[in-house]
Every structure is written in structure tokens, then in C-alpha cells.
Amino acid sequence: MTEAPRWPLPAMAFGGDWNPDQWPRDVWRHDLELMRRIGVNLVSLPVFAWPQLEPRDGAYSTAWLAEILDALAEAGIGVALATATATPPAWLVRAHPEMLPVRADGVRLGFGSRQSYCPSSEVFRAKVAALTTMMATEFGGHPALRLWHVSNEYGDHVSRCWCDACAAGFRRWLLRRHGSLAGINEAWGTKVWGQVYTDVDQIDPPRVTPGPDNPARLLDFERFSSDNVLDLFRLELDILAELTPGVPRTTNFMGIFRDLDYWRFAAAEDVVSNDAYPDPADGAGHTDIALSYGLMRSLKDRPWLLIESAPSAVSWREVNVPKTPGQLRADALQAVAHGSDGTMFFQWRAARTGPERFHSALLGHRGEASRSFAEAAELGADLAALAPVVGSRVRSSVAIVVDWDTIWALRPDASLPAARSWHDEARRYHAALHSLGLAVDSVDAPGTDLSRYAVIVAPTLYVTTDAQAAALASYVRGGGTLVVGPFSGVVDDRERVHPGGPPGPLRDLLGVEVDEHWPLVDAEAQIVQFASGARTTPHDWAEWIEVADDVDILAHYDGRPLHDRPAITRRSFGDGVAYYISAGLGL
Ligand SMILES: [Zn+2]
């Protein structure tokens, strides 16, 4: 296997999204002078310029972009060159309205924002392939090119579509996964509630239904939708690999984004890049963002790039609070400390028009006089001084299991004992580890080499396969310490409750059987009492568990409804130890 192209900059990346096509030439020429002054070495463009690049069907206009790229090369500034496929132009959408996405309730979304496409649309895919081919052919050898920036924030607005083309794609995907119509019926347990299908064409994506939907259908639709967007990503990746084999390729992720399985996306690309917008008004924002940074450095076990962040306020929250003086620097260096080889921003110059006109920029509406520009100049010097650590790695001894099956299956609308959220549980466990000064990696089990971690935490592993359980058991047997949170080992990858009940294939490892899940209506009445005397209150969840004879009980429930029942357990297993925490604990 040939080595994938590596991140090519010898210095920390510093810069951001730049939209010179939205400004007169004298403005963007001045921009270049300012960029050089503060040490910008990488810009992303032209992310949303499809209409300027292809004003009419098949008629490309590239001279303007060539002029800008030449000027960047002359200034010594590199480019993360967007394939510009993130939003189709109005003429294309008007000619093919069937390419607009459809919601679960049947409403077809209109043009006028961005991402106005169905990921399955053959017309859209053909035009994407043509534009990507043109960009690679025209600019693949340009001296300013450092990195391909494929599309933009896949799935941010449209990651799922319920149109007829997606329905057909869903059926094909189901037949590949389950082998036959009988296999689909078996996997989904369709005898319950009279859902048996006698022809594959009877199967639809989960559109709005009269009552609770089939959980296995919902989970398969999540998987299909993620794979469908991944196919679209691969369409561009393959063209770029063929035409420009030495140029690394990325697309900008969005933290631990619910809708897309980033383990699979990262495996397809060369460089992991990420957008991060912690809320300055959220006191825990820096803690939560560290959880996603752990995923970014773990996805390929290599340095990654913070390719978008806000210099100050964003424009899409209900209340958009600016960053206080120094926060820009702190946020940028936090990303570097977590393994990012640079920090980039959205965007260079503040827009005067459009939905993001109040989004902060390195050059705010006051231009060079903006506070953010002065802070950016200081950061440029900081990042330049950090060049010696480019390519270095963050080594962590603790990791959290990040598994998209569980993320998807824990839906607020699911037919569970109570609403559960992987993100909520993960934040709680991560916050506890973060408060100890630990940088926490992410692992995919099976898939990641677990043996290098002293401690692995599964905050909640609702979907647990035999292969996952075997990987975790092997890790503990070899000397690892595993902490498993509540509502784990509940169902298999078809949403079937494991035989004998939870924790299913984790039963032998943990030495625990869950008799009943016990959501807490009056959490204040239920205490978790440790043998040490420490006491804490579960936030919303408890379980009636039975334990094996060789299991240590570290804490009991005190008060109603589970008085004196075991709450937290520990079992030695091989050379390691496995903990089970049946209560929902943490902030
Ligand atoms: Zn569709």
C-alpha cells in the first residue's frame, strides 16, 4: 500500500477562509499585504463559488481564480483549494428541481440557502464530478496548491433525504447489507406490529409515520445516509487521487457530528481537518471541545488541522457572544496542544451581505482597526514560534469509545426506557477526566489498538456487538482498565435486545446482569453511597443489577427506589479490571 500524502506545510498553518471573489480587486490586493504582515500561510477558497466558476452549464470561467491563485503564490501563501461543490448554482437547481432534498414529512426544500442538493441525485453527482475534474485539471499543478478542500461541512444542513432517489438507494443498500428481502424482514423483526414486506419495493425510508417507527429501520437509515454522503465524498476523492496523486485531500469535519460516521470518512481521506466553534458563553465550552479534538487526533492517529474557528462571535446561535480579549489565542493554542498543526479561521474579511454578515472575522467590519486583527497578529507570531512542534504527537493514556451505532440508536424519539444521549453521557465522563488534566483520545472498538491505553471508558455502549465485546474483553485480559457506563450491552447491531438481557456480551467481563433499567423521576431521592462514605446523586438513571460472587461492590444505592442494591461494581478479569457504573453520574 502506498503511503498517503502527508500534511505538506513545514510550519503551523495560519489563515482562514478567504472570499476575494466577493470584493473588488483593490480590496483583495490589500488583503494580501495584510496577510503577509501577520504571517498568514494558508487560505481556503473558493468554497461557495460554483456559480462564478460555471455561470452556465458546462461553460467554465476560471481566469479570475487563476489571477487570485497566482497572486497568492507570489505572496508565498498556500491554498486549501476548495472543489467548490458544496452548493449547486441556481441555474442547475432550476433545471433539475428533483435534485432538491426532501424532508421526512415530504416537503421538498427550496433554493436560497446552501447545500441545496440530495446526496443521491445522479444529476448532482455528475455535475460534481465534472466540476471536480475541471478544478483538478486546471489548478492541480498550481504552485499555491497545498491541500484539496473537498466540498464543505458535509451534512451540516442536509445529511438525510427522504426523496424517491434516496428510497431506491436505501433499498439497494439494504439488500447489500442483509442479502435478501427475507434477510431484511429478519433483521428488522417486521412480524412485530404487522410490518412484514413481501416485495423490496414496499420498503421506504422512515418517513413520518402514525406512531413509533421500527428502531432497526431507523438505525439502518442512519447508516445508509452516512454511507450515501460518504459515496459522494469518495466520488471527488477518487477523481483527485487520479489527477493529482501527490496532493493531500481533506473535508472539514464538525466535531463529533451525530450524522456522519467520521471513522469511515477519515479512512477515505489523507488529512483530518475540523471546524470548532465553542460557545464563549458556555463555561464548559473548552472542556467539551477537547472531547472532539481527541477524536480528531485519533481518527488517523496523526496530526490534524483546525481549519475553521471563530475569531470572536458566530452568527448562528440564538445569542452570539464575542470572545473576551485573549480568548482567540487561548482557543487557538488549545487546538495546537491537542494535536492540530495550526489554526485557521472563518473568515478572513467580514462579509457585508448574507446570513453570516454578523459572524466575526480576522478583519472585522472596522478592517485593520478591528480588535480581532490585532489579536490575530499576535497569534501569527505565536504559531510561527511553534514551528518546531509541527508533526509532533499527543500521547494519551485514556480513551473514550466513540461508536456511531450507539450515537445513532440513542435517539430522543426512540422507544427506550427514557431518552438517552451518547453525547450527554460522554460529556460527563470526559469532563471528569479533563478536570484531572487528562487529554482523552477516542477509540473505535474493534478497529483501534486498545492495548496502548491504561484506561478505556465506554460512557454508554447501547449497541454492543460480539466483536466489540471480544475486543474489550481482550483489552482487559491483557491488563487494561475498562469503565463501562449505564445502558450498555443492551442491543445488537440489529437493535435486538441481547438474549438474557443487558449487558449481553459484556456479561462475563463485568460479572453483572441488569434485571431492570430504572429511569429516575425523582432523582433527589436516590443516592449512590460509596464504601468510602462519599455520596452522590445520579442525574436521571439507575439500574437494578445482580452481581456475580467474585464482583466487588464499590457503591450501593441508598434511598428509594433501589435501596441497598449494588450501584457500582469492579471485577478482576485476566490481568486487568472492569468497572460497571449502573447509575447516571456526573454533572
Ligand atoms: Zn434524496
XYZ file of C-alpha atoms and ligand atoms in Angstrom:
588
model
C 0.000 0.000 0.000
C 1.423 3.371 -0.956
C 1.864 5.957 1.761
C -0.878 8.553 1.674
C 0.126 12.154 1.015
C 1.038 13.893 4.263
C 0.298 17.341 5.573
C 2.699 19.406 3.475
C 3.339 22.637 5.401
C 6.657 22.932 7.254
C 5.070 25.488 9.616
C 1.917 25.759 11.682
C -0.952 26.576 9.356
C -2.336 30.044 9.983
C -5.048 31.730 7.956
C -8.649 31.094 7.106
C -11.451 31.176 4.599
C -10.942 33.951 2.102
C -13.552 35.141 -0.370
C -11.760 37.573 -2.690
C -14.377 36.978 -5.377
C -16.828 38.898 -3.166
C -14.635 42.024 -3.147
C -13.155 44.489 -5.669
C -9.610 43.821 -6.791
C -8.107 46.694 -4.776
C -9.601 45.236 -1.577
C -8.293 41.735 -2.072
C -4.905 43.029 -3.185
C -4.764 44.922 0.110
C -5.828 41.731 1.896
C -2.724 40.013 0.579
C -0.495 42.711 2.055
C -2.181 42.358 5.431
C -1.905 38.569 5.315
C 1.813 38.799 4.700
C 2.161 41.286 7.522
C 0.739 38.940 10.155
C 2.187 35.693 8.795
C -0.788 34.037 7.096
C 0.447 30.999 5.185
C -2.740 29.156 4.164
C -6.185 30.224 2.959
C -9.278 28.224 1.959
C -11.089 29.220 -1.214
C -13.354 29.306 -3.258
C -15.759 27.268 -1.122
C -19.080 28.565 -2.450
C -18.056 29.888 -5.874
C -19.654 27.273 -8.146
C -21.841 29.918 -9.868
C -18.783 32.066 -10.646
C -16.791 29.052 -11.863
C -19.610 27.666 -14.026
C -22.001 30.510 -14.867
C -23.743 28.356 -17.473
C -23.999 24.611 -17.904
C -20.554 23.344 -18.923
C -19.162 26.854 -19.564
C -16.370 27.327 -17.052
C -14.893 30.680 -16.056
C -11.546 30.293 -14.302
C -9.421 33.300 -15.228
C -10.469 35.180 -12.098
C -9.429 32.286 -9.864
C -6.145 31.848 -11.722
C -5.330 35.521 -11.085
C -6.010 35.115 -7.366
C -4.003 31.903 -7.073
C -1.089 33.496 -8.936
C -1.166 36.432 -6.524
C -1.200 34.053 -3.555
C 1.748 32.106 -4.922
C 3.616 35.354 -5.439
C 2.883 36.308 -1.830
C 4.115 32.915 -0.591
C 0.697 31.929 0.718
C -0.613 28.414 0.177
C -4.148 27.377 -0.687
C -6.516 24.746 0.639
C -8.293 24.714 -2.684
C -11.994 24.001 -2.444
C -13.585 21.897 -5.127
C -16.464 24.389 -4.820
C -19.117 21.673 -4.911
C -20.771 22.467 -1.575
C -23.708 24.343 -3.068
C -25.049 23.929 -6.625
C -25.850 27.068 -8.626
C -29.400 28.338 -9.123
C -29.436 27.518 -12.831
C -28.673 23.863 -12.098
C -31.310 23.551 -9.397
C -33.930 25.265 -11.582
C -33.152 22.927 -14.484
C -33.337 19.855 -12.206
C -35.649 20.608 -9.276
C -35.717 16.887 -8.476
C -32.203 17.297 -7.053
C -33.535 19.334 -4.138
C -33.695 17.349 -0.879
C -36.947 16.116 0.668
C -37.696 16.033 4.391
C -39.261 13.115 6.258
C -42.624 14.893 6.089
C -42.452 15.096 2.295
C -41.599 18.789 1.991
C -39.059 19.476 -0.748
C -36.637 22.188 0.397
C -36.227 25.294 -1.721
C -33.179 27.090 -3.092
C -31.813 30.132 -1.270
C -29.542 28.894 1.493
C -26.800 26.337 0.887
C -26.354 22.570 0.393
C -29.422 22.596 -1.866
C -28.970 19.035 -3.048
C -29.981 15.453 -2.428
C -26.835 13.336 -1.925
C -28.328 10.599 -4.159
C -29.104 12.841 -7.138
C -27.455 11.432 -10.252
C -27.602 14.847 -11.933
C -25.888 16.481 -8.977
C -23.240 13.776 -8.774
C -22.475 14.071 -12.483
C -22.075 17.828 -12.219
C -19.922 17.466 -9.092
C -17.664 15.022 -10.911
C -17.352 17.381 -13.879
C -16.519 20.413 -11.722
C -14.011 18.468 -9.630
C -12.352 17.172 -12.793
C -12.151 20.701 -14.162
C -10.655 22.074 -10.928
C -8.071 19.278 -10.722
C -7.143 19.649 -14.378
C -6.978 23.425 -14.329
C -5.330 24.003 -10.958
C -3.880 20.645 -9.836
C -0.366 21.795 -10.719
C -0.607 25.330 -9.385
C 2.302 26.286 -7.119
C -0.036 27.724 -4.468
C -1.931 24.437 -4.041
C -1.217 22.683 -0.719
C -4.385 20.774 0.027
C -7.699 19.848 -1.583
C -10.663 21.074 0.456
C -13.432 18.765 -0.764
C -16.970 20.209 -0.640
C -17.661 21.792 2.767
C -19.101 20.557 6.068
C -20.856 17.537 4.592
C -24.233 17.026 6.201
C -24.336 20.344 8.013
C -27.753 21.135 6.577
C -28.705 18.050 4.566
C -27.341 14.709 5.691
C -30.585 12.798 5.305
C -33.040 12.915 2.434
C -36.311 11.029 2.072
C -36.860 11.509 -1.689
C -37.617 8.715 -4.142
C -33.992 8.528 -5.316
C -32.880 8.053 -1.725
C -35.609 5.450 -1.215
C -34.235 3.468 -4.171
C -30.697 3.842 -2.848
C -31.821 2.735 0.606
C -33.341 -0.457 -0.855
C -30.126 -1.285 -2.727
C -28.087 -0.640 0.414
C -30.396 -2.873 2.468
C -30.092 -5.735 0.003
C -26.299 -5.451 0.144
C -26.292 -5.441 3.949
C -28.910 -8.117 4.593
C -28.614 -10.237 1.443
C -32.290 -10.601 0.589
C -35.802 -9.419 1.354
C -36.089 -12.233 3.890
C -32.876 -11.009 5.473
C -34.293 -7.500 5.828
C -37.517 -8.790 7.391
C -35.483 -10.905 9.804
C -33.094 -8.089 10.686
C -35.900 -5.642 11.372
C -38.176 -8.071 13.209
C -41.075 -6.998 10.991
C -43.531 -9.529 12.425
C -43.979 -7.075 15.284
C -46.796 -4.619 14.504
C -47.529 -6.230 11.139
C -44.672 -4.698 9.151
C -43.698 -7.705 7.003
C -42.613 -6.743 3.468
C -43.391 -9.079 0.551
C -41.515 -7.026 -2.076
C -38.440 -4.876 -1.568
C -40.177 -2.002 -3.384
C -42.571 -1.758 -0.435
C -39.697 -0.543 1.747
C -39.409 3.206 2.206
C -37.019 5.362 4.159
C -38.534 6.185 7.547
C -40.894 8.955 6.536
C -43.305 10.392 9.071
C -45.391 7.543 10.500
C -48.536 7.404 12.655
C -46.628 6.171 15.693
C -43.204 4.929 16.836
C -41.109 3.662 13.951
C -39.248 0.379 13.694
C -35.940 1.012 15.542
C -33.937 -1.289 13.244
C -35.240 0.576 10.189
C -34.279 3.876 11.793
C -30.771 2.640 12.580
C -30.250 1.242 9.085
C -31.401 4.540 7.589
C -28.798 6.383 9.682
C -26.114 4.010 8.396
C -27.322 4.273 4.808
C -27.461 8.072 4.965
C -23.913 8.321 6.330
C -22.667 5.884 3.669
C -24.564 7.786 0.989
C -22.795 11.046 1.808
C -19.527 9.104 2.045
C -20.111 7.852 -1.515
C -20.483 11.444 -2.630
C -17.227 12.331 -0.847
C -15.447 9.360 -2.452
C -16.629 10.446 -5.878
C -14.486 13.566 -5.547
C -11.655 11.869 -3.656
C -11.183 9.310 -6.415
C -11.034 11.952 -9.146
C -8.482 13.977 -7.179
C -6.364 10.918 -6.373
C -6.199 10.023 -10.044
C -5.491 13.504 -11.406
C -3.353 14.938 -8.568
C -1.928 11.932 -6.690
C 0.579 13.947 -4.646
C -1.860 16.490 -3.240
C -3.446 15.612 0.124
C -7.240 15.670 0.355
C -9.495 16.638 3.241
C -13.006 17.739 4.050
C -13.803 19.805 7.113
C -15.450 17.807 9.905
C -17.670 19.300 12.606
C -16.536 17.785 15.880
C -18.329 14.605 16.974
C -21.047 15.242 14.431
C -24.019 12.995 15.004
C -24.998 12.339 11.410
C -21.795 11.017 9.827
C -19.520 8.179 10.904
C -16.213 10.030 10.870
C -14.200 6.837 11.374
C -15.261 5.841 7.870
C -14.874 9.328 6.422
C -11.375 9.758 7.849
C -10.263 6.419 6.428
C -11.094 7.705 2.951
C -9.127 10.987 3.118
C -5.493 11.969 3.664
C -5.680 14.699 6.307
C -8.251 15.174 9.074
C -9.453 18.753 9.358
C -12.081 20.091 11.704
C -14.272 23.114 12.358
C -14.705 24.093 16.013
C -16.954 26.774 17.425
C -17.094 26.519 21.220
C -19.629 28.955 22.645
C -17.846 31.763 24.533
C -20.951 31.992 26.741
C -20.611 28.341 27.800
C -18.281 27.900 30.732
C -17.752 24.256 29.768
C -17.154 25.013 26.097
C -13.398 24.445 26.226
C -13.927 21.126 28.019
C -16.450 19.801 25.534
C -14.386 20.896 22.555
C -11.419 18.937 23.928
C -13.504 15.769 23.610
C -13.900 16.377 19.878
C -10.209 17.268 19.495
C -9.426 13.868 20.980
C -11.444 12.287 18.203
C -9.674 14.354 15.534
C -6.171 13.252 16.512
C -7.363 9.662 16.938
C -9.181 9.262 13.614
C -5.954 8.701 11.695
C -3.578 8.670 14.664
C -1.820 11.658 13.127
C -1.743 15.434 13.496
C -4.901 17.155 12.247
C -5.825 20.709 11.318
C -8.267 23.138 12.895
C -9.352 24.551 9.546
C -12.232 26.720 10.802
C -12.841 28.551 14.051
C -14.323 31.885 15.026
C -12.094 34.898 15.792
C -14.879 36.098 18.101
C -18.698 35.758 17.866
C -20.544 33.498 15.428
C -23.853 34.448 13.824
C -25.963 31.321 14.075
C -26.725 30.886 17.767
C -29.747 32.405 19.422
C -27.363 34.722 21.267
C -23.913 35.222 19.746
C -21.427 36.288 22.404
C -17.970 37.596 21.400
C -14.718 36.218 22.758
C -13.086 38.218 25.529
C -9.570 39.622 24.963
C -7.091 36.752 24.811
C -9.725 34.110 24.140
C -8.838 33.864 20.460
C -5.284 32.969 21.430
C -6.327 30.535 24.168
C -8.723 28.710 21.859
C -6.178 28.519 19.050
C -3.409 27.196 21.249
C -5.771 24.682 22.878
C -6.256 23.115 19.446
C -2.484 23.023 18.878
C -1.983 21.434 22.293
C -4.472 18.763 21.238
C -2.528 17.892 18.113
C -3.630 20.386 15.473
C -0.813 21.566 13.210
C -2.156 25.088 13.007
C -5.231 27.229 13.477
C -7.423 28.712 10.801
C -10.494 30.889 10.955
C -13.784 31.611 9.312
C -13.220 34.056 7.867
C -10.507 36.489 6.802
C -12.648 39.542 5.997
C -16.103 40.088 7.478
C -18.944 39.868 4.977
C -21.277 42.809 4.430
C -24.042 40.652 2.985
C -25.610 37.259 3.507
C -26.537 35.209 6.593
C -23.017 35.454 8.045
C -22.638 39.252 7.877
C -22.515 39.401 11.696
C -20.068 36.497 12.002
C -16.718 37.716 13.293
C -13.654 37.756 11.046
C -9.938 38.370 11.409
C -10.623 41.649 9.630
C -13.853 42.826 11.216
C -16.049 45.492 9.688
C -13.580 48.082 11.031
C -10.818 46.463 8.985
C -7.283 46.739 10.325
C -8.575 48.639 13.345
C -10.612 45.608 14.487
C -9.672 44.082 17.827
C -9.619 40.655 16.265
C -6.972 41.724 13.738
C -4.617 42.849 16.497
C -5.148 39.544 18.320
C -4.673 37.616 15.093
C -1.326 39.330 14.512
C -0.164 38.192 17.961
C -1.351 34.667 17.239
C 0.550 34.673 13.953
C 3.755 35.279 15.898
C 2.847 32.556 18.410
C 2.238 29.996 15.687
C 5.424 30.907 13.848
C 7.384 30.245 17.034
C 5.710 26.848 17.347
C 7.022 25.556 14.013
C 9.385 23.083 15.751
C 6.418 21.107 17.120
C 4.748 20.613 13.721
C 4.190 16.907 13.218
C 4.529 16.070 16.902
C 2.009 13.788 18.548
C -0.148 13.956 21.625
C 0.132 10.727 23.583
C -2.749 9.955 25.896
C -3.214 7.087 28.325
C -7.006 7.384 28.414
C -9.562 6.940 25.660
C -13.321 7.074 25.222
C -15.177 4.662 22.952
C -16.851 6.624 20.149
C -19.245 4.407 18.222
C -21.709 5.808 15.727
C -24.148 2.885 16.026
C -24.777 3.848 19.639
C -24.767 7.572 18.810
C -27.453 6.962 16.177
C -29.522 4.437 18.098
C -29.915 6.681 21.165
C -32.476 8.958 19.537
C -34.688 11.259 21.559
C -37.699 9.785 19.785
C -36.682 6.170 20.274
C -38.754 3.664 22.198
C -36.333 3.483 25.117
C -36.991 3.353 28.872
C -36.214 7.093 28.835
C -34.480 9.462 26.456
C -30.762 8.739 26.352
C -27.970 10.630 24.645
C -24.454 9.362 23.954
C -23.190 12.935 23.763
C -24.594 13.824 27.197
C -23.029 10.770 28.840
C -19.722 11.230 27.014
C -19.524 14.872 28.083
C -19.973 13.889 31.722
C -17.251 11.229 31.718
C -14.941 13.394 29.643
C -15.427 16.385 31.949
C -14.339 14.262 34.913
C -11.206 13.090 33.078
C -10.489 16.595 31.770
C -10.679 18.005 35.287
C -7.776 15.684 36.156
C -5.698 17.278 33.422
C -6.004 14.307 31.089
C -6.127 14.578 27.319
C -8.601 11.930 26.197
C -8.298 10.059 22.901
C -11.116 8.334 21.047
C -11.145 4.661 20.135
C -13.194 2.540 17.817
C -13.582 -0.981 19.163
C -12.803 -3.155 17.334
C -10.610 -1.180 14.981
C -8.209 0.719 17.224
C -5.258 -0.881 19.015
C -6.586 -0.606 22.562
C -3.527 -2.027 24.303
C -1.658 1.278 24.431
C -4.220 2.814 26.797
C -4.153 2.421 30.574
C -7.857 3.221 30.837
C -10.715 2.979 28.352
C -14.135 4.422 29.111
C -17.369 3.462 27.379
C -19.775 6.138 28.688
C -22.712 4.215 27.277
C -22.444 1.407 24.759
C -26.090 0.745 23.994
C -25.307 -1.138 20.784
C -22.728 -3.813 21.571
C -21.717 -6.487 19.114
C -19.940 -9.715 19.979
C -16.853 -8.381 18.190
C -16.846 -5.197 20.290
C -17.270 -7.178 23.499
C -14.453 -9.538 22.489
C -12.115 -6.599 21.764
C -12.880 -5.016 25.137
C -12.511 -8.334 26.976
C -9.167 -8.948 25.270
C -8.019 -5.486 26.309
C -8.916 -6.099 29.959
C -7.497 -9.614 29.953
C -4.201 -8.121 28.807
C -4.050 -5.761 31.766
C -6.287 -2.842 30.777
C -8.776 -0.989 32.925
C -12.241 -0.630 31.429
C -15.018 1.596 32.751
C -18.481 0.883 31.337
C -21.319 3.299 31.923
C -25.039 2.571 32.194
C -27.332 1.295 29.451
C -24.560 -0.701 27.804
C -24.656 -4.082 26.094
C -28.380 -3.640 25.557
C -28.927 -4.469 21.877
C -27.005 -5.962 18.946
C -26.381 -4.199 15.648
C -29.956 -5.003 14.554
C -31.452 -3.290 17.613
C -32.409 -6.702 19.058
C -32.166 -6.957 22.831
C -29.402 -9.411 23.658
C -30.526 -12.860 24.843
C -30.734 -12.861 28.622
C -30.842 -9.065 28.657
C -28.126 -6.458 29.224
C -25.198 -6.251 29.360
C -25.359 -9.034 26.768
C -21.903 -9.983 25.511
C -20.320 -7.858 28.278
C -21.869 -10.045 30.985
C -18.857 -12.272 31.644
C -16.436 -9.383 31.544
C -18.378 -7.240 34.011
C -19.870 -10.020 36.138
C -23.162 -8.147 36.151
C -26.708 -8.790 34.926
C -29.203 -5.963 34.538
C -32.655 -7.024 35.702
C -34.389 -3.711 35.006
C -33.443 -0.242 33.819
C -34.732 2.298 36.281
C -35.053 5.872 34.972
C -35.314 8.262 37.896
C -38.277 10.573 38.024
C -37.305 11.974 41.405
C -33.520 11.796 41.197
C -33.068 13.620 44.505
C -34.451 10.647 46.406
C -31.862 8.223 45.052
C -28.341 8.406 46.436
C -25.243 6.462 45.423
C -23.315 5.626 48.570
C -19.652 4.616 48.255
C -17.961 2.299 50.727
C -15.610 5.188 51.497
C -18.538 7.240 52.760
C -18.725 9.532 49.736
C -22.239 10.128 48.409
C -23.533 11.430 45.113
C -26.867 11.800 43.355
C -27.500 10.206 39.963
C -28.843 12.688 37.444
C -31.604 10.639 35.846
C -30.787 6.948 35.680
C -30.325 3.856 37.814
C -30.468 0.100 37.246
C -31.422 -2.951 39.252
C -28.388 -5.163 38.803
C -27.453 -8.623 40.030
C -23.756 -9.351 40.514
C -21.607 -12.486 40.406
C -19.877 -13.774 43.554
C -16.439 -12.578 42.531
C -17.525 -8.983 41.895
C -16.560 -6.181 44.278
C -19.352 -3.760 45.081
C -17.866 -0.285 45.337
C -21.084 1.622 45.884
C -24.709 0.928 46.770
C -27.901 2.798 46.111
C -29.283 4.489 49.184
C -32.882 5.699 49.469
C -35.749 4.814 47.187
C -36.371 3.103 44.853
C -33.233 0.908 44.813
C -32.231 0.955 48.470
C -29.229 -1.315 49.249
C -28.952 -2.572 45.658
C -25.422 -2.521 44.138
C -24.689 0.560 42.018
C -21.014 0.440 41.024
C -19.004 -2.747 40.623
C -15.486 -3.914 39.880
C -14.332 -7.259 38.614
C -10.819 -8.550 38.036
C -10.592 -10.166 34.635
C -7.332 -11.695 33.422
C -4.597 -9.185 34.237
C -6.984 -6.210 34.193
C -10.096 -4.898 35.806
C -13.559 -3.910 34.558
C -15.874 -1.426 36.267
C -19.612 -1.113 35.724
C -21.392 2.084 36.709
C -25.121 1.431 36.615
C -26.114 4.962 37.637
C -26.055 8.084 35.528
C -23.361 10.067 37.294
C -21.561 13.319 36.690
C -22.533 16.914 36.183
Zn -32.842 12.274 -1.813
